[in-house]
Structures are given as C-alpha cells and as structure tokens.
Amino acid sequence: MKIYKILILIFFMMNGCDSPTSSNIPIEVPGDITNYQSNLYAINSGQHLEEVTINWNTYTEIGFIQYIIKNNLNEVLYVTEDINESIYTLNSNPAQFQKLFLVVESENETVHDSITIFTRDVKPITNFSAIANVEDWSSQLEWTSSEEVDSLFLNYKVYRLDNLNYDLFLNLDNCNCEIATINERNTSNYIDSGDFNLGEEFFYVVQTNTIQGYNRTSIIKSNLSSINYTCSPLISDNPVPSASQSEYNKIIINWDHNLNENQFYELQIWRTGSENSNPINGTLLATITDYSKTEFEDSYNIGDGTAWFYQIKLIDVHGKEDISDTFAGNSHP
C-alpha cells in the first residue's frame, strides 16, 4: 500500500499543472525595426508659378497601408493605397511657401516626414534705369527684359508718378498713372515724352504681367539719376543670419532686416559647397518677395552630414543692396 501511494505521488508530480518557467512564459517581442526612409524631396521647388512636385521613396517593407499628404492645417490633400505611387503635385499661387507632411502607414509602423516647398514669383525686368533728356525733358527708360516664360507673358505696363508715394506703388491699379502698355517681351526700352517742365522729377516702374493675371513690379527709378534714393537696407547683425546644424535632409536658415513692406523689394538666398568660394557667385536658392518672411528651409540636394555656405542679399525698392557675411549650416549625419 505504501508503495502504491508513492507511485501515485510520482505520477502527479510528473503530470500535474504546468508552472511558468523561463522556457514557456510568452515573450512579447516588438515588431522588427525597418530600414525604410522616406527621403521626402521637392523636384521643382521655386521653379514654377503655380505648382510644386514632391516625391518620396516607395515603402519597402511588408504590411503597407497607405501614403497621406497633409498641409500645415492638418488638412488631408492626398491619399493613396498604391505602394508604388510616390509623387504628388501641389497647385498653388505664385510666391507661396507651404509646409507639407508625409505620413507612411503600415501594419507595423507609421513614418512621418515633412518639407517646405515654394512657388516662384513672376520674373520682373532687371537693370532698370531712367534718364531725363535735357533737350526736351523726355525720359529714356531702359531695362533687361523679363525672363518670364513666353507662353505665360502678357505685357509690360509702364507707370509714372510725380512724387515718391510708396503706398501708390503698392496699389498701381488705383494710381491712375499708367502711361504705356508693351506687348513684346523682348522690348527693353521706352521713351516717355510729353509737355514736361524742365527739371521736373518723375518716378517710374515697369510691371511684368502674365496671362493668368499675376504681376511683378520693377524697382523704382527717378528720371533725375543724380539723386541717390535709398531705404538703407540692412541685414540684422543682432542676431546675425544663422543656419541649423542638426536637421535631417535640410538646413533651416534664419535672418532679420530693417525694411518695412513699402521699402522692401526682395531677398535672395545664395549657397555654395566650398568655404573658399563666395556664395553670391554660387547657386541662387530662392528669391523671397514677402518682407515678413525671416526663415527658409533648404532641402535642395542637401545630403547627410554635409556643410553648406550661405549669403543673403537684401534689396530695397530703389535697388540698393546689403549682403550678409558668409555663414555655414550642416545637415545631420
């Protein structure tokens, strides 16, 4: 009998309820970390008046759900469940900067990326001059023609004011001061003749217009070329212009200046890849025509862990300039 009880005890010990051990406790392992990087990129930022195209790497892992494009208001602009779709074109007005957000959703992860894109402004005339003819006091206007696309170009309009009223130059539709319309883009001069008084001063601008109804005005020129008008443009040195050092696939540039809306004409951002080169002689990244904008996101062929060198050129409505010292930025390695 004693032997029988021992056998029963051994049986239950061998076949009783399992106790958790290190070999049978379920282990929750997180999903595998993928190597996917979206590398969101703007193909043609700043090249067109009304559109910018972005693209990204197609998803390379299993469990893909969708791509989503949103704007900075968190509005959904585009959704696709096609894993091979990796391009989107945003329609916009000229000279607009917008931040877009890419969301890549899969069963195992959600990848976020963002980029600031921009459209260009109308291309104005450049190298504008006005000189009074002392014999009859007509004004000889000369310029370099706009480089606007021929299929988009509509005309030039020439405006003349008899006083330096900056407010009117911002509202030419209501100034009652248009003196000529020129339909040929390659035209580069105009003579303003009339019953003028000797020594009378006039102020001129030439507006470039497109078939879509967009326009851009030139700098202001006086027919008394001996008078040196300026709004004394000055890029702030407190703080000085700066560029970020640790962003992925981008470098963020910041600056400040002293011009108000009436005085500001444009701000240019120039870049070079060599510290021994002058950025002004390098690549023109952007021409900004919004006086209040003081930040620019450079994502043009940035690369990883790369240093780039920048200069900023500030131009007032009379064409006077101020150029910053060179400053450097780096993308994250």
mmCIF file of C-alpha atoms in Angstrom:
data_model
loop_
_atom_site.group_PDB
_atom_site.id
_atom_site.type_symbol
_atom_site.label_atom_id
_atom_site.label_comp_id
_atom_site.label_asym_id
_atom_site.label_seq_id
_atom_site.Cartn_x
_atom_site.Cartn_y
_atom_site.Cartn_z
ATOM 1 C CA MET A 1 0.000 0.000 0.000
ATOM 2 C CA LYS A 2 2.794 2.383 0.845
ATOM 3 C CA ILE A 3 4.462 1.585 -2.467
ATOM 4 C CA TYR A 4 1.151 2.320 -4.258
ATOM 5 C CA LYS A 5 0.846 5.811 -2.699
ATOM 6 C CA ILE A 6 4.395 6.624 -3.666
ATOM 7 C CA LEU A 7 3.671 5.698 -7.286
ATOM 8 C CA ILE A 8 0.560 7.939 -7.341
ATOM 9 C CA LEU A 9 2.566 10.855 -5.911
ATOM 10 C CA ILE A 10 5.253 10.434 -8.568
ATOM 11 C CA PHE A 11 2.538 10.349 -11.275
ATOM 12 C CA PHE A 12 1.019 13.674 -10.192
ATOM 13 C CA MET A 13 4.427 15.252 -9.896
ATOM 14 C CA MET A 14 5.180 14.297 -13.472
ATOM 15 C CA ASN A 15 1.775 15.169 -14.978
ATOM 16 C CA GLY A 16 0.409 17.996 -12.799
ATOM 17 C CA CYS A 17 -0.443 21.554 -13.926
ATOM 18 C CA ASP A 18 2.404 23.335 -15.623
ATOM 19 C CA SER A 19 4.163 26.065 -13.693
ATOM 20 C CA PRO A 20 5.549 29.022 -15.594
ATOM 21 C CA THR A 21 9.217 28.668 -16.316
ATOM 22 C CA SER A 22 11.728 30.698 -18.211
ATOM 23 C CA SER A 23 11.165 28.409 -21.177
ATOM 24 C CA ASN A 24 7.391 28.734 -21.517
ATOM 25 C CA ILE A 25 6.481 32.297 -20.437
ATOM 26 C CA PRO A 26 5.193 34.109 -23.562
ATOM 27 C CA ILE A 27 7.616 36.861 -24.589
ATOM 28 C CA GLU A 28 6.192 39.882 -26.405
ATOM 29 C CA VAL A 29 8.711 40.975 -28.992
ATOM 30 C CA PRO A 30 8.192 44.364 -30.702
ATOM 31 C CA GLY A 31 7.904 44.425 -34.455
ATOM 32 C CA ASP A 32 11.116 44.481 -36.373
ATOM 33 C CA ILE A 33 12.596 47.943 -36.828
ATOM 34 C CA THR A 34 12.682 48.633 -40.568
ATOM 35 C CA ASN A 35 15.345 50.418 -42.518
ATOM 36 C CA TYR A 36 12.803 52.378 -44.560
ATOM 37 C CA GLN A 37 13.456 56.106 -45.000
ATOM 38 C CA SER A 38 11.006 58.247 -46.959
ATOM 39 C CA ASN A 39 13.551 60.888 -48.073
ATOM 40 C CA LEU A 40 10.810 63.367 -48.992
ATOM 41 C CA TYR A 41 12.110 65.677 -51.719
ATOM 42 C CA ALA A 42 10.837 68.568 -53.862
ATOM 43 C CA ILE A 43 11.622 68.045 -57.521
ATOM 44 C CA ASN A 44 10.999 71.601 -58.715
ATOM 45 C CA SER A 45 10.503 73.867 -55.714
ATOM 46 C CA GLY A 46 10.803 77.520 -56.725
ATOM 47 C CA GLN A 47 10.799 76.784 -60.454
ATOM 48 C CA HIS A 48 7.147 77.260 -61.392
ATOM 49 C CA LEU A 49 4.494 79.905 -60.779
ATOM 50 C CA GLU A 50 1.626 77.639 -59.786
ATOM 51 C CA GLU A 51 2.863 74.192 -58.836
ATOM 52 C CA VAL A 52 5.463 72.172 -56.962
ATOM 53 C CA THR A 53 6.015 68.415 -57.254
ATOM 54 C CA ILE A 54 7.302 66.293 -54.385
ATOM 55 C CA ASN A 55 8.349 62.665 -54.329
ATOM 56 C CA TRP A 56 9.460 60.083 -51.790
ATOM 57 C CA ASN A 57 10.862 56.589 -51.573
ATOM 58 C CA THR A 58 8.266 53.854 -52.032
ATOM 59 C CA TYR A 59 7.705 51.689 -48.966
ATOM 60 C CA THR A 60 9.981 48.630 -48.944
ATOM 61 C CA GLU A 61 8.555 46.550 -46.082
ATOM 62 C CA ILE A 62 5.523 44.272 -45.740
ATOM 63 C CA GLY A 63 2.148 45.373 -44.397
ATOM 64 C CA PHE A 64 1.844 48.659 -46.332
ATOM 65 C CA ILE A 65 -1.458 50.510 -45.816
ATOM 66 C CA GLN A 66 -1.282 53.999 -47.373
ATOM 67 C CA TYR A 67 0.528 57.269 -48.064
ATOM 68 C CA ILE A 68 -1.058 60.512 -46.804
ATOM 69 C CA ILE A 69 -0.090 64.109 -47.675
ATOM 70 C CA LYS A 70 -1.274 66.876 -45.316
ATOM 71 C CA ASN A 71 -0.743 70.627 -45.110
ATOM 72 C CA ASN A 72 0.176 72.655 -42.038
ATOM 73 C CA LEU A 73 -3.513 72.935 -41.112
ATOM 74 C CA ASN A 74 -3.604 69.137 -40.868
ATOM 75 C CA GLU A 75 -5.888 69.009 -43.892
ATOM 76 C CA VAL A 76 -5.555 65.864 -45.997
ATOM 77 C CA LEU A 77 -4.516 66.778 -49.531
ATOM 78 C CA TYR A 78 -3.856 63.343 -50.950
ATOM 79 C CA VAL A 79 -4.256 59.671 -50.013
ATOM 80 C CA THR A 80 -3.208 56.588 -51.963
ATOM 81 C CA GLU A 81 -3.093 52.887 -51.156
ATOM 82 C CA ASP A 82 -0.834 52.208 -54.142
ATOM 83 C CA ILE A 83 2.553 51.300 -52.688
ATOM 84 C CA ASN A 84 4.280 52.236 -55.961
ATOM 85 C CA GLU A 85 2.829 55.754 -56.023
ATOM 86 C CA SER A 86 5.486 58.181 -54.799
ATOM 87 C CA ILE A 87 4.803 61.534 -56.420
ATOM 88 C CA TYR A 88 2.384 64.400 -55.727
ATOM 89 C CA THR A 89 1.919 67.814 -57.370
ATOM 90 C CA LEU A 90 0.549 70.694 -55.314
ATOM 91 C CA ASN A 91 -1.191 73.570 -57.112
ATOM 92 C CA SER A 92 -0.585 76.977 -55.546
ATOM 93 C CA ASN A 93 -0.409 80.708 -56.190
ATOM 94 C CA PRO A 94 2.910 82.397 -57.043
ATOM 95 C CA ALA A 95 5.470 83.210 -54.336
ATOM 96 C CA GLN A 96 3.825 80.938 -51.789
ATOM 97 C CA PHE A 97 5.666 78.902 -49.146
ATOM 98 C CA GLN A 98 3.900 75.868 -47.704
ATOM 99 C CA LYS A 99 4.885 73.039 -45.385
ATOM 100 C CA LEU A 100 3.738 69.575 -46.416
ATOM 101 C CA PHE A 101 3.678 66.472 -44.247
ATOM 102 C CA LEU A 102 4.040 62.900 -45.479
ATOM 103 C CA VAL A 103 2.601 60.028 -43.422
ATOM 104 C CA VAL A 104 3.521 56.474 -44.421
ATOM 105 C CA GLU A 105 1.270 53.954 -42.679
ATOM 106 C CA SER A 106 1.892 50.216 -42.437
ATOM 107 C CA GLU A 107 0.744 47.448 -40.132
ATOM 108 C CA ASN A 108 3.987 47.687 -38.161
ATOM 109 C CA GLU A 109 4.919 51.354 -38.163
ATOM 110 C CA THR A 110 3.987 54.916 -39.079
ATOM 111 C CA VAL A 111 6.700 57.060 -40.668
ATOM 112 C CA HIS A 112 6.465 60.876 -40.657
ATOM 113 C CA ASP A 113 8.373 63.345 -42.804
ATOM 114 C CA SER A 114 7.917 66.991 -43.806
ATOM 115 C CA ILE A 115 9.219 69.530 -46.279
ATOM 116 C CA THR A 116 8.719 73.227 -47.009
ATOM 117 C CA ILE A 117 8.071 73.901 -50.683
ATOM 118 C CA PHE A 118 7.539 77.145 -52.583
ATOM 119 C CA THR A 119 6.458 78.569 -55.918
ATOM 120 C CA ARG A 120 8.338 81.381 -57.619
ATOM 121 C CA ASP A 121 7.108 84.890 -58.287
ATOM 122 C CA VAL A 122 6.683 86.471 -61.731
ATOM 123 C CA LYS A 123 10.087 87.247 -63.235
ATOM 124 C CA PRO A 124 10.403 91.052 -63.425
ATOM 125 C CA ILE A 125 12.558 93.228 -65.623
ATOM 126 C CA THR A 126 16.028 93.908 -64.198
ATOM 127 C CA ASN A 127 18.769 96.533 -64.509
ATOM 128 C CA PHE A 128 16.139 99.259 -64.759
ATOM 129 C CA SER A 129 17.257 102.864 -65.375
ATOM 130 C CA ALA A 130 15.605 106.214 -66.155
ATOM 131 C CA ILE A 131 17.434 109.246 -67.524
ATOM 132 C CA ALA A 132 15.985 112.657 -68.392
ATOM 133 C CA ASN A 133 16.904 114.166 -71.762
ATOM 134 C CA VAL A 134 17.966 117.753 -71.079
ATOM 135 C CA GLU A 135 16.845 118.922 -74.544
ATOM 136 C CA ASP A 136 13.130 118.126 -74.269
ATOM 137 C CA TRP A 137 12.962 116.608 -70.767
ATOM 138 C CA SER A 138 11.672 113.300 -72.069
ATOM 139 C CA SER A 139 12.694 110.265 -70.047
ATOM 140 C CA GLN A 140 14.680 107.390 -71.555
ATOM 141 C CA LEU A 141 13.754 104.154 -69.752
ATOM 142 C CA GLU A 142 15.929 101.088 -70.273
ATOM 143 C CA TRP A 143 15.919 97.608 -68.771
ATOM 144 C CA THR A 144 16.844 93.980 -69.249
ATOM 145 C CA SER A 145 13.800 92.077 -70.452
ATOM 146 C CA SER A 146 11.890 89.760 -68.143
ATOM 147 C CA GLU A 147 12.876 86.102 -68.336
ATOM 148 C CA GLU A 148 9.266 85.051 -67.865
ATOM 149 C CA VAL A 149 8.160 82.083 -69.963
ATOM 150 C CA ASP A 150 6.937 83.308 -73.380
ATOM 151 C CA SER A 151 3.739 81.274 -73.172
ATOM 152 C CA LEU A 152 2.889 82.953 -69.850
ATOM 153 C CA PHE A 153 3.947 86.519 -70.665
ATOM 154 C CA LEU A 154 1.136 89.005 -71.346
ATOM 155 C CA ASN A 155 2.644 92.511 -71.366
ATOM 156 C CA TYR A 156 4.598 95.238 -69.630
ATOM 157 C CA LYS A 157 2.850 98.245 -68.142
ATOM 158 C CA VAL A 158 4.818 101.450 -67.547
ATOM 159 C CA TYR A 159 3.774 103.718 -64.673
ATOM 160 C CA ARG A 160 4.828 107.309 -63.902
ATOM 161 C CA LEU A 161 4.276 109.183 -60.635
ATOM 162 C CA ASP A 162 5.194 112.777 -59.926
ATOM 163 C CA ASN A 163 6.035 112.108 -56.276
ATOM 164 C CA LEU A 164 7.651 109.340 -54.269
ATOM 165 C CA ASN A 165 4.490 107.844 -52.800
ATOM 166 C CA TYR A 166 5.376 104.293 -51.737
ATOM 167 C CA ASP A 167 1.744 103.464 -50.968
ATOM 168 C CA LEU A 168 0.743 104.127 -54.569
ATOM 169 C CA PHE A 169 3.496 101.891 -55.894
ATOM 170 C CA LEU A 170 1.886 99.071 -53.899
ATOM 171 C CA ASN A 171 -1.510 99.841 -55.426
ATOM 172 C CA LEU A 172 -0.876 100.618 -59.070
ATOM 173 C CA ASP A 173 -4.376 99.602 -60.156
ATOM 174 C CA ASN A 174 -5.724 102.711 -58.438
ATOM 175 C CA CYS A 175 -2.921 105.197 -59.057
ATOM 176 C CA ASN A 176 -4.215 106.498 -62.422
ATOM 177 C CA CYS A 177 -0.606 106.705 -63.532
ATOM 178 C CA GLU A 178 -0.236 104.100 -66.305
ATOM 179 C CA ILE A 179 1.398 105.649 -69.374
ATOM 180 C CA ALA A 180 2.088 102.688 -71.694
ATOM 181 C CA THR A 181 1.394 99.024 -72.409
ATOM 182 C CA ILE A 182 4.060 96.996 -74.217
ATOM 183 C CA ASN A 183 3.132 93.579 -75.615
ATOM 184 C CA GLU A 184 6.550 92.322 -76.732
ATOM 185 C CA ARG A 185 8.566 90.559 -74.005
ATOM 186 C CA ASN A 186 11.928 91.289 -75.652
ATOM 187 C CA THR A 187 11.323 95.045 -75.588
ATOM 188 C CA SER A 188 13.932 96.705 -73.359
ATOM 189 C CA ASN A 189 13.307 100.448 -73.587
ATOM 190 C CA TYR A 190 10.662 103.141 -73.682
ATOM 191 C CA ILE A 191 10.755 106.922 -74.182
ATOM 192 C CA ASP A 192 8.316 108.943 -72.090
ATOM 193 C CA SER A 193 7.806 112.233 -73.907
ATOM 194 C CA GLY A 194 5.270 114.979 -73.220
ATOM 195 C CA ASP A 195 4.758 118.569 -72.219
ATOM 196 C CA PHE A 196 7.111 118.439 -69.255
ATOM 197 C CA ASN A 197 8.725 121.285 -67.368
ATOM 198 C CA LEU A 198 12.486 121.410 -67.409
ATOM 199 C CA GLY A 199 13.861 119.899 -64.211
ATOM 200 C CA GLU A 200 10.575 118.205 -63.280
ATOM 201 C CA GLU A 201 11.092 114.934 -61.432
ATOM 202 C CA PHE A 202 9.177 111.732 -62.163
ATOM 203 C CA PHE A 203 9.288 108.230 -60.706
ATOM 204 C CA TYR A 204 8.868 105.147 -62.884
ATOM 205 C CA VAL A 205 8.193 101.427 -62.505
ATOM 206 C CA VAL A 206 7.634 98.740 -65.117
ATOM 207 C CA GLN A 207 5.228 95.941 -64.278
ATOM 208 C CA THR A 208 5.506 92.482 -65.868
ATOM 209 C CA ASN A 209 2.115 90.783 -66.324
ATOM 210 C CA THR A 210 1.179 87.180 -67.116
ATOM 211 C CA ILE A 211 -1.836 85.681 -68.847
ATOM 212 C CA GLN A 212 -3.028 84.227 -65.507
ATOM 213 C CA GLY A 213 -3.371 87.719 -64.041
ATOM 214 C CA TYR A 214 -0.176 87.669 -61.958
ATOM 215 C CA ASN A 215 2.341 90.517 -61.962
ATOM 216 C CA ARG A 216 5.616 91.725 -60.531
ATOM 217 C CA THR A 217 6.825 95.319 -60.467
ATOM 218 C CA SER A 218 10.356 96.571 -61.033
ATOM 219 C CA ILE A 219 12.354 98.693 -58.642
ATOM 220 C CA ILE A 220 11.556 102.432 -58.611
ATOM 221 C CA LYS A 221 13.667 104.783 -60.692
ATOM 222 C CA SER A 222 13.730 108.592 -60.838
ATOM 223 C CA ASN A 223 14.461 110.436 -64.075
ATOM 224 C CA LEU A 224 16.892 112.554 -62.040
ATOM 225 C CA SER A 225 19.553 109.885 -61.942
ATOM 226 C CA SER A 226 21.919 112.100 -59.937
ATOM 227 C CA ILE A 227 19.696 111.700 -56.854
ATOM 228 C CA ASN A 228 20.664 108.606 -54.904
ATOM 229 C CA TYR A 229 17.464 107.314 -53.331
ATOM 230 C CA THR A 230 17.759 104.538 -50.782
ATOM 231 C CA CYS A 231 15.860 102.990 -47.875
ATOM 232 C CA SER A 232 19.226 101.980 -46.341
ATOM 233 C CA PRO A 233 18.650 98.198 -46.405
ATOM 234 C CA LEU A 234 20.373 96.440 -43.529
ATOM 235 C CA ILE A 235 20.507 92.753 -42.674
ATOM 236 C CA SER A 236 20.444 92.480 -38.903
ATOM 237 C CA ASP A 237 23.656 91.637 -37.072
ATOM 238 C CA ASN A 238 21.838 91.105 -33.767
ATOM 239 C CA PRO A 239 21.243 88.284 -34.268
ATOM 240 C CA VAL A 240 23.316 87.617 -37.350
ATOM 241 C CA PRO A 241 21.917 85.295 -40.048
ATOM 242 C CA SER A 242 22.258 81.665 -38.988
ATOM 243 C CA ALA A 243 21.802 78.133 -40.315
ATOM 244 C CA SER A 244 20.872 74.951 -38.449
ATOM 245 C CA GLN A 245 23.400 72.223 -37.696
ATOM 246 C CA SER A 246 21.391 69.079 -36.917
ATOM 247 C CA GLU A 247 18.309 68.686 -39.142
ATOM 248 C CA TYR A 248 17.826 65.586 -41.284
ATOM 249 C CA ASN A 249 17.896 66.258 -45.046
ATOM 250 C CA LYS A 250 17.507 70.006 -44.580
ATOM 251 C CA ILE A 251 19.149 73.164 -43.267
ATOM 252 C CA ILE A 252 16.986 75.915 -41.770
ATOM 253 C CA ILE A 253 18.172 79.486 -42.327
ATOM 254 C CA ASN A 254 17.084 82.459 -40.203
ATOM 255 C CA TRP A 255 17.628 86.205 -40.571
ATOM 256 C CA ASP A 256 16.126 89.611 -39.867
ATOM 257 C CA HIS A 257 16.254 93.014 -41.606
ATOM 258 C CA ASN A 258 15.171 96.628 -41.192
ATOM 259 C CA LEU A 259 12.823 97.189 -44.170
ATOM 260 C CA ASN A 260 9.049 97.537 -43.977
ATOM 261 C CA GLU A 261 6.568 96.474 -46.645
ATOM 262 C CA ASN A 262 6.822 99.752 -48.596
ATOM 263 C CA GLN A 263 10.620 99.696 -48.624
ATOM 264 C CA PHE A 264 11.274 96.009 -49.280
ATOM 265 C CA TYR A 265 11.799 94.692 -52.820
ATOM 266 C CA GLU A 266 13.260 91.198 -52.431
ATOM 267 C CA LEU A 267 15.652 89.000 -50.509
ATOM 268 C CA GLN A 268 17.907 86.449 -52.196
ATOM 269 C CA ILE A 269 19.493 83.352 -50.637
ATOM 270 C CA TRP A 270 22.722 82.113 -52.202
ATOM 271 C CA ARG A 271 24.675 78.924 -51.488
ATOM 272 C CA THR A 272 27.976 77.227 -52.265
ATOM 273 C CA GLY A 273 29.531 73.943 -51.204
ATOM 274 C CA SER A 274 33.012 75.342 -50.638
ATOM 275 C CA GLU A 275 34.131 77.580 -47.801
ATOM 276 C CA ASN A 276 36.692 79.043 -50.208
ATOM 277 C CA SER A 277 34.008 80.259 -52.636
ATOM 278 C CA ASN A 278 31.764 83.277 -52.384
ATOM 279 C CA PRO A 279 28.133 82.042 -52.119
ATOM 280 C CA ILE A 280 26.948 85.075 -54.132
ATOM 281 C CA ASN A 281 28.781 83.516 -57.073
ATOM 282 C CA GLY A 282 27.202 80.125 -56.419
ATOM 283 C CA THR A 283 23.596 78.890 -56.568
ATOM 284 C CA LEU A 284 20.604 81.179 -56.110
ATOM 285 C CA LEU A 285 18.304 79.036 -53.947
ATOM 286 C CA ALA A 286 15.361 81.388 -53.580
ATOM 287 C CA THR A 287 14.110 84.894 -54.245
ATOM 288 C CA ILE A 288 11.725 85.940 -51.484
ATOM 289 C CA THR A 289 9.264 88.787 -52.115
ATOM 290 C CA ASP A 290 7.448 88.685 -48.764
ATOM 291 C CA TYR A 291 9.101 91.241 -46.488
ATOM 292 C CA SER A 292 7.832 89.489 -43.328
ATOM 293 C CA LYS A 293 9.431 86.129 -44.086
ATOM 294 C CA THR A 294 12.558 85.527 -41.989
ATOM 295 C CA GLU A 295 13.124 81.774 -42.378
ATOM 296 C CA PHE A 296 13.941 79.443 -45.244
ATOM 297 C CA GLU A 297 14.251 75.655 -45.299
ATOM 298 C CA ASP A 298 16.972 74.499 -47.693
ATOM 299 C CA SER A 299 16.403 70.899 -48.805
ATOM 300 C CA TYR A 300 17.944 71.149 -52.267
ATOM 301 C CA ASN A 301 20.432 68.253 -52.658
ATOM 302 C CA ILE A 302 21.443 68.667 -49.025
ATOM 303 C CA GLY A 303 22.755 65.170 -48.288
ATOM 304 C CA ASP A 304 23.666 63.771 -44.874
ATOM 305 C CA GLY A 305 26.307 65.387 -42.678
ATOM 306 C CA THR A 306 27.156 67.950 -45.344
ATOM 307 C CA ALA A 307 28.259 71.547 -44.765
ATOM 308 C CA TRP A 308 26.897 74.342 -46.963
ATOM 309 C CA PHE A 309 27.835 78.023 -47.017
ATOM 310 C CA TYR A 310 25.323 80.849 -47.436
ATOM 311 C CA GLN A 311 24.950 84.567 -48.043
ATOM 312 C CA ILE A 312 21.805 86.695 -48.021
ATOM 313 C CA LYS A 313 21.263 89.699 -50.283
ATOM 314 C CA LEU A 314 18.628 92.254 -49.226
ATOM 315 C CA ILE A 315 17.337 94.700 -51.880
ATOM 316 C CA ASP A 316 15.155 97.759 -51.310
ATOM 317 C CA VAL A 317 12.617 99.293 -53.736
ATOM 318 C CA HIS A 318 15.296 101.578 -55.194
ATOM 319 C CA GLY A 319 17.639 98.682 -55.960
ATOM 320 C CA LYS A 320 20.085 99.338 -53.140
ATOM 321 C CA GLU A 321 21.610 96.210 -51.581
ATOM 322 C CA ASP A 322 23.039 94.826 -48.387
ATOM 323 C CA ILE A 323 24.860 91.478 -48.417
ATOM 324 C CA SER A 324 25.495 89.399 -45.315
ATOM 325 C CA ASP A 325 28.745 87.763 -44.345
ATOM 326 C CA THR A 326 29.094 84.089 -45.206
ATOM 327 C CA PHE A 327 27.632 81.669 -42.669
ATOM 328 C CA ALA A 328 27.575 77.860 -42.581
ATOM 329 C CA GLY A 329 24.989 75.182 -41.904
ATOM 330 C CA ASN A 330 25.160 71.398 -41.614
ATOM 331 C CA SER A 331 22.681 68.592 -42.101
ATOM 332 C CA HIS A 332 22.532 65.707 -39.615
ATOM 333 C CA PRO A 333 24.950 62.883 -40.487
#
